[in-house]
Amino acid sequence: MASLRLADPALIPIYEKVKEKQRLSAADGLTLFQSSDLLGVGYLANIVRERLHGRRAFYIYNQHINYSNVCVNGCKFCAFGREAGQEGAYEMTLQEICAKVEARLHEPITEIHIVGGCHPTLPFSFYVEMLRSIKALRPEVHLQAFTAVEVAHLAEQNGSSVADTLQTLRDAGLGSLPGGGAEVFSTRVRQALCPQKLGPDGWLSVAQTAHRLGLNTNATMLYGHMESLEERVDHMLQLRKAQDETGGFLSFIPLAFHPQNTALDHLQGPSAFDDLKTLAVSRLLLDNFPHIKAFWIMLGPKMAQLSLCFGVDDVDGTVMEERITHMAGAQTPQGLTRSQLEALIREAGCVPVERDTLYRQVTEAAA
Ligand code: V47
């Protein structure tokens, strides 16, 4: 029966492994990426997705706050970051950040997702105060804040270790770390695109330090620029190894590159085929990651919906205000309502489950 679903015979040995719950190799990852049998790859990914989550598909009622775009890294793929003093550079004051939270106090938000750049001068106390002030306004909300790159930068500002810095941030209200800043763990790509940025070892070390302290994190991969398929597979396998060691990753989020207003605006960004295949391959290679997330802000709601048939079990959340992707040309809305998210999940034949950051169920809609 399965062979009827697989047009590409190269996928049959991988199907056998998936059926037997065997770990896939780097070579398998490459075979999957190189196959043009997208429906076959999606079929395999969905075996894993259904084994883990059945027909349940998760979303969250969240709010994004991008507190500043001032950044010392100058990454070529980024349209959001600005040097201090450059036109378009901004940093929100604590009052402005609190006003963003206060404006949505009437909504049942369970998570606030906070990321910015690596600011050269904001003191560590600013970040601590930001978390404390938000928690004072919304004590029940989970603060998913600061990528591993920001945390390493804050540790430097703080003149302290990553572990002590994370502990101080946790005491101020930090709940978990988002998965940004991982980009692709390839020295070749990083030399070309983001030589100033925290490298792969540093990124993994911050994530694993967080895990050892009992803080969960997510992980991302920016794809569709100059990385090779081998580099994507290697990125995923490095994450899989790290997860074997410390086990704190909740979800993997492939981030579709948006070229507009970046130094790479001559590139196209990934195709629809590539989006779906990358999500499906990540579901298959990252056998120890509980969740694969399609960030609809980057993929568009339609592609995020389709991805639910290609291994994805999570479409992120309501969002309502996002700057990083929209500054890079995203045409997607700024937010989706709960009922829009639920409708797109249901239409894909899945059961919508509103989750909190730690994937505990908030509500399950009637099927
Ligand atoms: O770290 C920057 C990436 C990330 C571009 O953890 C770009 O649940 C596409 O990490 N095109 C920020 N991507 C977003 C992020 C994220 C989003 C949603 C959920 C979670 C999570 C994390 O966006 C950055 C960088 O890797 N990025 N520029 C661009 N032009």
PDB file of N, CA, C and O and ligand atoms in Angstrom, residues 62 64 66 75-81 111 113 115-116 144 147 149-150 177-184 197 203 217-223 225 251-253 255-262 264 293-298 314 316-317 319 322 324-329 355 357 359, ligand 1:
ATOM      1  N   ASN A  62      -1.032  34.519  21.152  1.00  0.00           N
ATOM      2  CA  ASN A  62       0.204  35.196  21.575  1.00  0.00           C
ATOM      3  C   ASN A  62       0.292  36.631  21.067  1.00  0.00           C
ATOM      4  O   ASN A  62      -0.504  37.093  20.265  1.00  0.00           O
ATOM      5  N   HIS A  64       3.496  39.416  19.883  1.00  0.00           N
ATOM      6  CA  HIS A  64       4.934  39.617  19.623  1.00  0.00           C
ATOM      7  C   HIS A  64       5.309  41.058  19.973  1.00  0.00           C
ATOM      8  O   HIS A  64       4.570  41.983  19.637  1.00  0.00           O
ATOM      9  N   ASN A  66       8.722  43.432  19.398  1.00  0.00           N
ATOM     10  CA  ASN A  66      10.099  43.598  18.924  1.00  0.00           C
ATOM     11  C   ASN A  66      10.598  44.933  19.496  1.00  0.00           C
ATOM     12  O   ASN A  66      10.411  45.983  18.889  1.00  0.00           O
ATOM     13  N   CYS A  75      23.685  41.409   9.890  1.00  0.00           N
ATOM     14  CA  CYS A  75      23.526  40.194   9.063  1.00  0.00           C
ATOM     15  C   CYS A  75      22.931  40.558   7.695  1.00  0.00           C
ATOM     16  O   CYS A  75      21.984  41.344   7.616  1.00  0.00           O
ATOM     17  N   LYS A  76      23.471  39.948   6.661  1.00  0.00           N
ATOM     18  CA  LYS A  76      23.069  40.324   5.288  1.00  0.00           C
ATOM     19  C   LYS A  76      21.644  39.897   4.951  1.00  0.00           C
ATOM     20  O   LYS A  76      21.044  40.420   4.029  1.00  0.00           O
ATOM     21  N   PHE A  77      21.117  38.916   5.666  1.00  0.00           N
ATOM     22  CA  PHE A  77      19.768  38.426   5.349  1.00  0.00           C
ATOM     23  C   PHE A  77      18.681  39.200   6.085  1.00  0.00           C
ATOM     24  O   PHE A  77      17.503  38.908   5.935  1.00  0.00           O
ATOM     25  N   CYS A  78      19.073  40.189   6.883  1.00  0.00           N
ATOM     26  CA  CYS A  78      18.117  40.813   7.799  1.00  0.00           C
ATOM     27  C   CYS A  78      17.727  42.209   7.308  1.00  0.00           C
ATOM     28  O   CYS A  78      18.595  43.043   7.018  1.00  0.00           O
ATOM     29  N   ALA A  79      16.418  42.461   7.216  1.00  0.00           N
ATOM     30  CA  ALA A  79      15.929  43.795   6.841  1.00  0.00           C
ATOM     31  C   ALA A  79      15.516  44.587   8.070  1.00  0.00           C
ATOM     32  O   ALA A  79      15.163  45.760   7.974  1.00  0.00           O
ATOM     33  N   PHE A  80      15.540  43.957   9.203  1.00  0.00           N
ATOM     34  CA  PHE A  80      15.024  44.532  10.451  1.00  0.00           C
ATOM     35  C   PHE A  80      16.114  45.348  11.170  1.00  0.00           C
ATOM     36  O   PHE A  80      15.878  46.477  11.614  1.00  0.00           O
ATOM     37  N   GLY A  81      17.317  44.802  11.254  1.00  0.00           N
ATOM     38  CA  GLY A  81      18.383  45.406  12.064  1.00  0.00           C
ATOM     39  C   GLY A  81      18.881  46.740  11.497  1.00  0.00           C
ATOM     40  O   GLY A  81      18.899  46.962  10.289  1.00  0.00           O
ATOM     41  N   GLU A 111       0.940  33.973  25.896  1.00  0.00           N
ATOM     42  CA  GLU A 111       2.398  34.090  25.701  1.00  0.00           C
ATOM     43  C   GLU A 111       2.745  35.437  25.077  1.00  0.00           C
ATOM     44  O   GLU A 111       2.058  35.887  24.159  1.00  0.00           O
ATOM     45  N   HIS A 113       5.936  37.028  23.102  1.00  0.00           N
ATOM     46  CA  HIS A 113       7.178  36.617  22.423  1.00  0.00           C
ATOM     47  C   HIS A 113       7.994  37.901  22.206  1.00  0.00           C
ATOM     48  O   HIS A 113       7.530  38.810  21.511  1.00  0.00           O
ATOM     49  N   VAL A 115      11.556  39.654  21.079  1.00  0.00           N
ATOM     50  CA  VAL A 115      12.914  39.618  20.515  1.00  0.00           C
ATOM     51  C   VAL A 115      13.290  40.976  19.945  1.00  0.00           C
ATOM     52  O   VAL A 115      12.433  41.763  19.540  1.00  0.00           O
ATOM     53  N   GLY A 116      14.588  41.228  19.918  1.00  0.00           N
ATOM     54  CA  GLY A 116      15.116  42.469  19.349  1.00  0.00           C
ATOM     55  C   GLY A 116      16.488  42.178  18.772  1.00  0.00           C
ATOM     56  O   GLY A 116      16.841  41.021  18.518  1.00  0.00           O
ATOM     57  N   GLN A 144       8.214  34.369  26.530  1.00  0.00           N
ATOM     58  CA  GLN A 144       9.200  33.669  25.698  1.00  0.00           C
ATOM     59  C   GLN A 144      10.061  34.768  25.085  1.00  0.00           C
ATOM     60  O   GLN A 144       9.628  35.459  24.154  1.00  0.00           O
ATOM     61  N   THR A 147      16.444  35.526  21.963  1.00  0.00           N
ATOM     62  CA  THR A 147      17.075  34.383  21.287  1.00  0.00           C
ATOM     63  C   THR A 147      18.408  34.083  21.977  1.00  0.00           C
ATOM     64  O   THR A 147      18.936  34.912  22.729  1.00  0.00           O
ATOM     65  N   VAL A 149      21.173  34.252  20.718  1.00  0.00           N
ATOM     66  CA  VAL A 149      22.130  35.289  20.316  1.00  0.00           C
ATOM     67  C   VAL A 149      22.020  36.490  21.258  1.00  0.00           C
ATOM     68  O   VAL A 149      23.038  37.034  21.728  1.00  0.00           O
ATOM     69  N   GLU A 150      20.785  36.889  21.544  1.00  0.00           N
ATOM     70  CA  GLU A 150      20.597  38.008  22.492  1.00  0.00           C
ATOM     71  C   GLU A 150      21.098  37.630  23.882  1.00  0.00           C
ATOM     72  O   GLU A 150      21.720  38.444  24.561  1.00  0.00           O
ATOM     73  N   LEU A 177      13.018  30.386  25.903  1.00  0.00           N
ATOM     74  CA  LEU A 177      13.672  31.156  24.838  1.00  0.00           C
ATOM     75  C   LEU A 177      13.058  30.802  23.483  1.00  0.00           C
ATOM     76  O   LEU A 177      12.843  29.616  23.200  1.00  0.00           O
ATOM     77  N   PRO A 178      12.833  31.801  22.634  1.00  0.00           N
ATOM     78  CA  PRO A 178      12.424  31.499  21.266  1.00  0.00           C
ATOM     79  C   PRO A 178      13.605  30.912  20.492  1.00  0.00           C
ATOM     80  O   PRO A 178      14.743  30.918  20.972  1.00  0.00           O
ATOM     81  N   GLY A 179      13.332  30.451  19.277  1.00  0.00           N
ATOM     82  CA  GLY A 179      14.360  29.682  18.565  1.00  0.00           C
ATOM     83  C   GLY A 179      15.189  30.458  17.569  1.00  0.00           C
ATOM     84  O   GLY A 179      15.978  29.867  16.827  1.00  0.00           O
ATOM     85  N   GLY A 180      15.060  31.779  17.542  1.00  0.00           N
ATOM     86  CA  GLY A 180      15.726  32.560  16.498  1.00  0.00           C
ATOM     87  C   GLY A 180      17.240  32.607  16.624  1.00  0.00           C
ATOM     88  O   GLY A 180      17.821  32.201  17.627  1.00  0.00           O
ATOM     89  N   GLY A 181      17.849  33.118  15.554  1.00  0.00           N
ATOM     90  CA  GLY A 181      19.286  33.374  15.561  1.00  0.00           C
ATOM     91  C   GLY A 181      20.151  32.180  15.213  1.00  0.00           C
ATOM     92  O   GLY A 181      21.371  32.307  15.111  1.00  0.00           O
ATOM     93  N   ALA A 182      19.541  31.013  14.993  1.00  0.00           N
ATOM     94  CA  ALA A 182      20.357  29.827  14.681  1.00  0.00           C
ATOM     95  C   ALA A 182      20.828  29.891  13.231  1.00  0.00           C
ATOM     96  O   ALA A 182      21.894  29.365  12.893  1.00  0.00           O
ATOM     97  N   GLU A 183      20.010  30.499  12.372  1.00  0.00           N
ATOM     98  CA  GLU A 183      20.285  30.629  10.927  1.00  0.00           C
ATOM     99  C   GLU A 183      20.633  29.265  10.349  1.00  0.00           C
ATOM    100  O   GLU A 183      19.844  28.359  10.433  1.00  0.00           O
ATOM    101  N   VAL A 184      21.851  29.071   9.808  1.00  0.00           N
ATOM    102  CA  VAL A 184      22.298  27.740   9.378  1.00  0.00           C
ATOM    103  C   VAL A 184      23.660  27.547  10.020  1.00  0.00           C
ATOM    104  O   VAL A 184      24.506  28.441   9.952  1.00  0.00           O
ATOM    105  N   LYS A 197      28.026  37.412  14.002  1.00  0.00           N
ATOM    106  CA  LYS A 197      27.001  36.834  14.891  1.00  0.00           C
ATOM    107  C   LYS A 197      27.550  35.663  15.698  1.00  0.00           C
ATOM    108  O   LYS A 197      28.451  34.957  15.254  1.00  0.00           O
ATOM    109  N   TRP A 203      25.623  29.285  19.958  1.00  0.00           N
ATOM    110  CA  TRP A 203      24.148  29.199  19.943  1.00  0.00           C
ATOM    111  C   TRP A 203      23.695  27.929  20.667  1.00  0.00           C
ATOM    112  O   TRP A 203      22.813  27.968  21.544  1.00  0.00           O
ATOM    113  N   THR A 217      13.501  25.734  25.138  1.00  0.00           N
ATOM    114  CA  THR A 217      13.812  26.652  24.033  1.00  0.00           C
ATOM    115  C   THR A 217      13.227  26.071  22.750  1.00  0.00           C
ATOM    116  O   THR A 217      12.892  24.889  22.693  1.00  0.00           O
ATOM    117  N   ASN A 218      13.160  26.904  21.726  1.00  0.00           N
ATOM    118  CA  ASN A 218      12.841  26.429  20.377  1.00  0.00           C
ATOM    119  C   ASN A 218      14.110  26.507  19.540  1.00  0.00           C
ATOM    120  O   ASN A 218      15.135  27.035  19.993  1.00  0.00           O
ATOM    121  N   ALA A 219      14.018  26.008  18.320  1.00  0.00           N
ATOM    122  CA  ALA A 219      15.152  26.111  17.400  1.00  0.00           C
ATOM    123  C   ALA A 219      14.625  26.431  16.010  1.00  0.00           C
ATOM    124  O   ALA A 219      13.544  25.964  15.629  1.00  0.00           O
ATOM    125  N   THR A 220      15.381  27.244  15.277  1.00  0.00           N
ATOM    126  CA  THR A 220      14.969  27.617  13.918  1.00  0.00           C
ATOM    127  C   THR A 220      16.065  27.256  12.919  1.00  0.00           C
ATOM    128  O   THR A 220      17.190  26.908  13.299  1.00  0.00           O
ATOM    129  N   MET A 221      15.719  27.349  11.650  1.00  0.00           N
ATOM    130  CA  MET A 221      16.722  27.293  10.573  1.00  0.00           C
ATOM    131  C   MET A 221      16.237  28.244   9.482  1.00  0.00           C
ATOM    132  O   MET A 221      15.112  28.108   8.991  1.00  0.00           O
ATOM    133  N   LEU A 222      17.070  29.193   9.136  1.00  0.00           N
ATOM    134  CA  LEU A 222      16.744  30.117   8.047  1.00  0.00           C
ATOM    135  C   LEU A 222      17.163  29.449   6.732  1.00  0.00           C
ATOM    136  O   LEU A 222      18.348  29.148   6.549  1.00  0.00           O
ATOM    137  N   TYR A 223      16.212  29.213   5.833  1.00  0.00           N
ATOM    138  CA  TYR A 223      16.527  28.478   4.602  1.00  0.00           C
ATOM    139  C   TYR A 223      16.050  29.252   3.375  1.00  0.00           C
ATOM    140  O   TYR A 223      15.182  30.132   3.475  1.00  0.00           O
ATOM    141  N   HIS A 225      18.330  30.713   0.996  1.00  0.00           N
ATOM    142  CA  HIS A 225      19.239  31.789   0.562  1.00  0.00           C
ATOM    143  C   HIS A 225      20.429  31.164  -0.161  1.00  0.00           C
ATOM    144  O   HIS A 225      20.320  30.852  -1.346  1.00  0.00           O
ATOM    145  N   SER A 251      10.091  23.003  19.931  1.00  0.00           N
ATOM    146  CA  SER A 251       9.682  22.944  18.527  1.00  0.00           C
ATOM    147  C   SER A 251      10.800  23.429  17.614  1.00  0.00           C
ATOM    148  O   SER A 251      11.677  24.197  18.024  1.00  0.00           O
ATOM    149  N   PHE A 252      10.726  22.931  16.385  1.00  0.00           N
ATOM    150  CA  PHE A 252      11.652  23.355  15.336  1.00  0.00           C
ATOM    151  C   PHE A 252      10.841  24.145  14.322  1.00  0.00           C
ATOM    152  O   PHE A 252       9.766  23.720  13.895  1.00  0.00           O
ATOM    153  N   ILE A 253      11.394  25.314  13.949  1.00  0.00           N
ATOM    154  CA  ILE A 253      10.665  26.206  13.057  1.00  0.00           C
ATOM    155  C   ILE A 253      11.566  26.572  11.875  1.00  0.00           C
ATOM    156  O   ILE A 253      12.468  27.405  12.015  1.00  0.00           O
ATOM    157  N   LEU A 255      12.515  28.726   8.948  1.00  0.00           N
ATOM    158  CA  LEU A 255      12.112  30.102   8.613  1.00  0.00           C
ATOM    159  C   LEU A 255      12.428  30.376   7.144  1.00  0.00           C
ATOM    160  O   LEU A 255      13.588  30.337   6.723  1.00  0.00           O
ATOM    161  N   ALA A 256      11.377  30.649   6.378  1.00  0.00           N
ATOM    162  CA  ALA A 256      11.517  30.879   4.934  1.00  0.00           C
ATOM    163  C   ALA A 256      12.138  32.254   4.689  1.00  0.00           C
ATOM    164  O   ALA A 256      11.576  33.278   5.097  1.00  0.00           O
ATOM    165  N   PHE A 257      13.271  32.282   4.014  1.00  0.00           N
ATOM    166  CA  PHE A 257      13.970  33.545   3.789  1.00  0.00           C
ATOM    167  C   PHE A 257      13.125  34.519   2.954  1.00  0.00           C
ATOM    168  O   PHE A 257      12.588  34.159   1.901  1.00  0.00           O
ATOM    169  N   HIS A 258      13.042  35.761   3.432  1.00  0.00           N
ATOM    170  CA  HIS A 258      12.375  36.852   2.709  1.00  0.00           C
ATOM    171  C   HIS A 258      13.450  37.857   2.283  1.00  0.00           C
ATOM    172  O   HIS A 258      14.048  38.511   3.139  1.00  0.00           O
ATOM    173  N   PRO A 259      13.687  38.002   0.990  1.00  0.00           N
ATOM    174  CA  PRO A 259      14.838  38.804   0.541  1.00  0.00           C
ATOM    175  C   PRO A 259      14.652  40.322   0.504  1.00  0.00           C
ATOM    176  O   PRO A 259      15.640  41.056   0.538  1.00  0.00           O
ATOM    177  N   GLN A 260      13.394  40.790   0.431  1.00  0.00           N
ATOM    178  CA  GLN A 260      13.174  42.220   0.171  1.00  0.00           C
ATOM    179  C   GLN A 260      13.829  43.097   1.241  1.00  0.00           C
ATOM    180  O   GLN A 260      13.793  42.757   2.435  1.00  0.00           O
ATOM    181  N   ASN A 261      14.418  44.196   0.819  1.00  0.00           N
ATOM    182  CA  ASN A 261      15.077  45.168   1.717  1.00  0.00           C
ATOM    183  C   ASN A 261      16.281  44.591   2.448  1.00  0.00           C
ATOM    184  O   ASN A 261      16.689  45.118   3.478  1.00  0.00           O
ATOM    185  N   THR A 262      16.809  43.477   1.965  1.00  0.00           N
ATOM    186  CA  THR A 262      18.043  42.927   2.554  1.00  0.00           C
ATOM    187  C   THR A 262      19.167  43.066   1.520  1.00  0.00           C
ATOM    188  O   THR A 262      18.909  43.392   0.349  1.00  0.00           O
ATOM    189  N   LEU A 264      20.499  40.780   0.191  1.00  0.00           N
ATOM    190  CA  LEU A 264      20.361  39.628  -0.706  1.00  0.00           C
ATOM    191  C   LEU A 264      19.086  39.750  -1.541  1.00  0.00           C
ATOM    192  O   LEU A 264      18.467  38.759  -1.896  1.00  0.00           O
ATOM    193  N   LYS A 293       6.881  23.445  13.662  1.00  0.00           N
ATOM    194  CA  LYS A 293       5.985  24.591  13.544  1.00  0.00           C
ATOM    195  C   LYS A 293       6.117  25.277  12.181  1.00  0.00           C
ATOM    196  O   LYS A 293       7.228  25.528  11.705  1.00  0.00           O
ATOM    197  N   ALA A 294       4.983  25.581  11.572  1.00  0.00           N
ATOM    198  CA  ALA A 294       4.947  26.397  10.348  1.00  0.00           C
ATOM    199  C   ALA A 294       4.565  27.812  10.788  1.00  0.00           C
ATOM    200  O   ALA A 294       3.426  28.043  11.204  1.00  0.00           O
ATOM    201  N   PHE A 295       5.500  28.736  10.700  1.00  0.00           N
ATOM    202  CA  PHE A 295       5.248  30.115  11.138  1.00  0.00           C
ATOM    203  C   PHE A 295       4.481  30.809  10.013  1.00  0.00           C
ATOM    204  O   PHE A 295       5.056  31.204   9.002  1.00  0.00           O
ATOM    205  N   TRP A 296       3.160  30.935  10.198  1.00  0.00           N
ATOM    206  CA  TRP A 296       2.312  31.388   9.084  1.00  0.00           C
ATOM    207  C   TRP A 296       2.671  32.799   8.644  1.00  0.00           C
ATOM    208  O   TRP A 296       2.455  33.172   7.494  1.00  0.00           O
ATOM    209  N   ILE A 297       3.235  33.590   9.557  1.00  0.00           N
ATOM    210  CA  ILE A 297       3.645  34.963   9.203  1.00  0.00           C
ATOM    211  C   ILE A 297       4.630  34.918   8.030  1.00  0.00           C
ATOM    212  O   ILE A 297       4.595  35.764   7.137  1.00  0.00           O
ATOM    213  N   MET A 298       5.528  33.940   8.026  1.00  0.00           N
ATOM    214  CA  MET A 298       6.507  33.847   6.941  1.00  0.00           C
ATOM    215  C   MET A 298       5.975  33.050   5.764  1.00  0.00           C
ATOM    216  O   MET A 298       6.289  33.352   4.614  1.00  0.00           O
ATOM    217  N   ASP A 314       1.891  22.446  14.226  1.00  0.00           N
ATOM    218  CA  ASP A 314       1.715  23.711  14.936  1.00  0.00           C
ATOM    219  C   ASP A 314       1.830  24.854  13.925  1.00  0.00           C
ATOM    220  O   ASP A 314       2.733  24.852  13.084  1.00  0.00           O
ATOM    221  N   ASP A 316       1.896  28.221  14.931  1.00  0.00           N
ATOM    222  CA  ASP A 316       2.187  29.412  15.732  1.00  0.00           C
ATOM    223  C   ASP A 316       0.870  30.065  16.167  1.00  0.00           C
ATOM    224  O   ASP A 316      -0.040  29.322  16.559  1.00  0.00           O
ATOM    225  N   GLY A 317       0.778  31.392  16.143  1.00  0.00           N
ATOM    226  CA  GLY A 317      -0.378  31.955  16.849  1.00  0.00           C
ATOM    227  C   GLY A 317      -0.982  33.192  16.232  1.00  0.00           C
ATOM    228  O   GLY A 317      -0.808  33.483  15.046  1.00  0.00           O
ATOM    229  N   VAL A 319      -0.390  36.452  16.947  1.00  0.00           N
ATOM    230  CA  VAL A 319       0.704  37.425  16.690  1.00  0.00           C
ATOM    231  C   VAL A 319       0.233  38.887  16.773  1.00  0.00           C
ATOM    232  O   VAL A 319       0.547  39.591  17.699  1.00  0.00           O
ATOM    233  N   GLU A 322       4.117  42.179  13.934  1.00  0.00           N
ATOM    234  CA  GLU A 322       5.398  41.505  13.702  1.00  0.00           C
ATOM    235  C   GLU A 322       6.224  42.382  12.784  1.00  0.00           C
ATOM    236  O   GLU A 322       5.696  42.922  11.796  1.00  0.00           O
ATOM    237  N   ILE A 324       9.967  41.719  11.967  1.00  0.00           N
ATOM    238  CA  ILE A 324      11.171  41.171  11.323  1.00  0.00           C
ATOM    239  C   ILE A 324      10.872  40.715   9.891  1.00  0.00           C
ATOM    240  O   ILE A 324      11.578  41.065   8.945  1.00  0.00           O
ATOM    241  N   THR A 325       9.793  39.966   9.723  1.00  0.00           N
ATOM    242  CA  THR A 325       9.456  39.446   8.393  1.00  0.00           C
ATOM    243  C   THR A 325       8.783  40.511   7.534  1.00  0.00           C
ATOM    244  O   THR A 325       8.995  40.567   6.318  1.00  0.00           O
ATOM    245  N   HIS A 326       7.979  41.353   8.175  1.00  0.00           N
ATOM    246  CA  HIS A 326       7.281  42.364   7.372  1.00  0.00           C
ATOM    247  C   HIS A 326       8.246  43.412   6.829  1.00  0.00           C
ATOM    248  O   HIS A 326       8.046  43.936   5.729  1.00  0.00           O
ATOM    249  N   MET A 327       9.317  43.687   7.556  1.00  0.00           N
ATOM    250  CA  MET A 327      10.316  44.617   7.012  1.00  0.00           C
ATOM    251  C   MET A 327      11.069  43.992   5.847  1.00  0.00           C
ATOM    252  O   MET A 327      11.691  44.684   5.054  1.00  0.00           O
ATOM    253  N   ALA A 328      11.028  42.649   5.767  1.00  0.00           N
ATOM    254  CA  ALA A 328      11.693  41.942   4.659  1.00  0.00           C
ATOM    255  C   ALA A 328      10.688  41.571   3.570  1.00  0.00           C
ATOM    256  O   ALA A 328      10.920  40.660   2.785  1.00  0.00           O
ATOM    257  N   GLY A 329       9.561  42.265   3.551  1.00  0.00           N
ATOM    258  CA  GLY A 329       8.656  42.140   2.409  1.00  0.00           C
ATOM    259  C   GLY A 329       7.505  41.166   2.556  1.00  0.00           C
ATOM    260  O   GLY A 329       6.808  40.898   1.573  1.00  0.00           O
ATOM    261  N   ARG A 355      -2.973  25.888  22.646  1.00  0.00           N
ATOM    262  CA  ARG A 355      -1.955  25.451  23.598  1.00  0.00           C
ATOM    263  C   ARG A 355      -1.372  26.651  24.311  1.00  0.00           C
ATOM    264  O   ARG A 355      -1.488  27.789  23.839  1.00  0.00           O
ATOM    265  N   THR A 357       2.576  27.963  25.931  1.00  0.00           N
ATOM    266  CA  THR A 357       3.935  27.849  25.391  1.00  0.00           C
ATOM    267  C   THR A 357       4.494  26.442  25.574  1.00  0.00           C
ATOM    268  O   THR A 357       5.232  25.944  24.729  1.00  0.00           O
ATOM    269  N   TYR A 359       2.944  23.718  25.492  1.00  0.00           N
ATOM    270  CA  TYR A 359       2.066  22.771  24.789  1.00  0.00           C
ATOM    271  C   TYR A 359       1.055  22.098  25.709  1.00  0.00           C
ATOM    272  O   TYR A 359       0.602  20.989  25.452  1.00  0.00           O
TER     273      TYR A 359
HETATM  274  O1  V47 B   1      16.387  35.182  14.314  1.00  0.00           O
HETATM  275  C1  V47 B   1      15.807  37.452   9.948  1.00  0.00           C
HETATM  276  C2  V47 B   1      15.027  35.300  11.026  1.00  0.00           C
HETATM  277  C3  V47 B   1      14.285  35.188  13.171  1.00  0.00           C
HETATM  278  C4  V47 B   1      14.867  37.242   8.030  1.00  0.00           C
HETATM  279  O2  V47 B   1      10.715  30.343  18.557  1.00  0.00           O
HETATM  280  C5  V47 B   1      14.493  36.163   8.796  1.00  0.00           C
HETATM  281  O3  V47 B   1       8.605  30.006  18.260  1.00  0.00           O
HETATM  282  C6  V47 B   1      13.228  35.344   7.074  1.00  0.00           C
HETATM  283  O4  V47 B   1      13.087  33.281  15.295  1.00  0.00           O
HETATM  284  N1  V47 B   1      13.584  36.346   6.264  1.00  0.00           N
HETATM  285  C7  V47 B   1      13.258  35.756  14.142  1.00  0.00           C
HETATM  286  N2  V47 B   1      13.675  35.215   8.332  1.00  0.00           N
HETATM  287  C8  V47 B   1      11.963  34.975  14.111  1.00  0.00           C
HETATM  288  C9  V47 B   1      12.033  33.734  14.936  1.00  0.00           C
HETATM  289  C10 V47 B   1      10.789  33.051  15.354  1.00  0.00           C
HETATM  290  C11 V47 B   1       9.600  33.328  14.700  1.00  0.00           C
HETATM  291  C12 V47 B   1       8.451  32.664  15.125  1.00  0.00           C
HETATM  292  C13 V47 B   1       8.455  31.779  16.166  1.00  0.00           C
HETATM  293  C14 V47 B   1       9.664  31.511  16.794  1.00  0.00           C
HETATM  294  C15 V47 B   1       9.680  30.564  17.946  1.00  0.00           C
HETATM  295  C16 V47 B   1      10.832  32.142  16.385  1.00  0.00           C
HETATM  296  O5  V47 B   1      13.917  35.536  11.851  1.00  0.00           O
HETATM  297  C17 V47 B   1      15.680  35.699  13.276  1.00  0.00           C
HETATM  298  C18 V47 B   1      16.247  35.260  11.935  1.00  0.00           C
HETATM  299  O6  V47 B   1      16.689  33.950  11.997  1.00  0.00           O
HETATM  300  N3  V47 B   1      15.106  36.303   9.979  1.00  0.00           N
HETATM  301  N4  V47 B   1      15.671  38.026   8.751  1.00  0.00           N
HETATM  302  C19 V47 B   1      14.387  37.332   6.697  1.00  0.00           C
HETATM  303  N5  V47 B   1      14.754  38.322   5.884  1.00  0.00           N
END
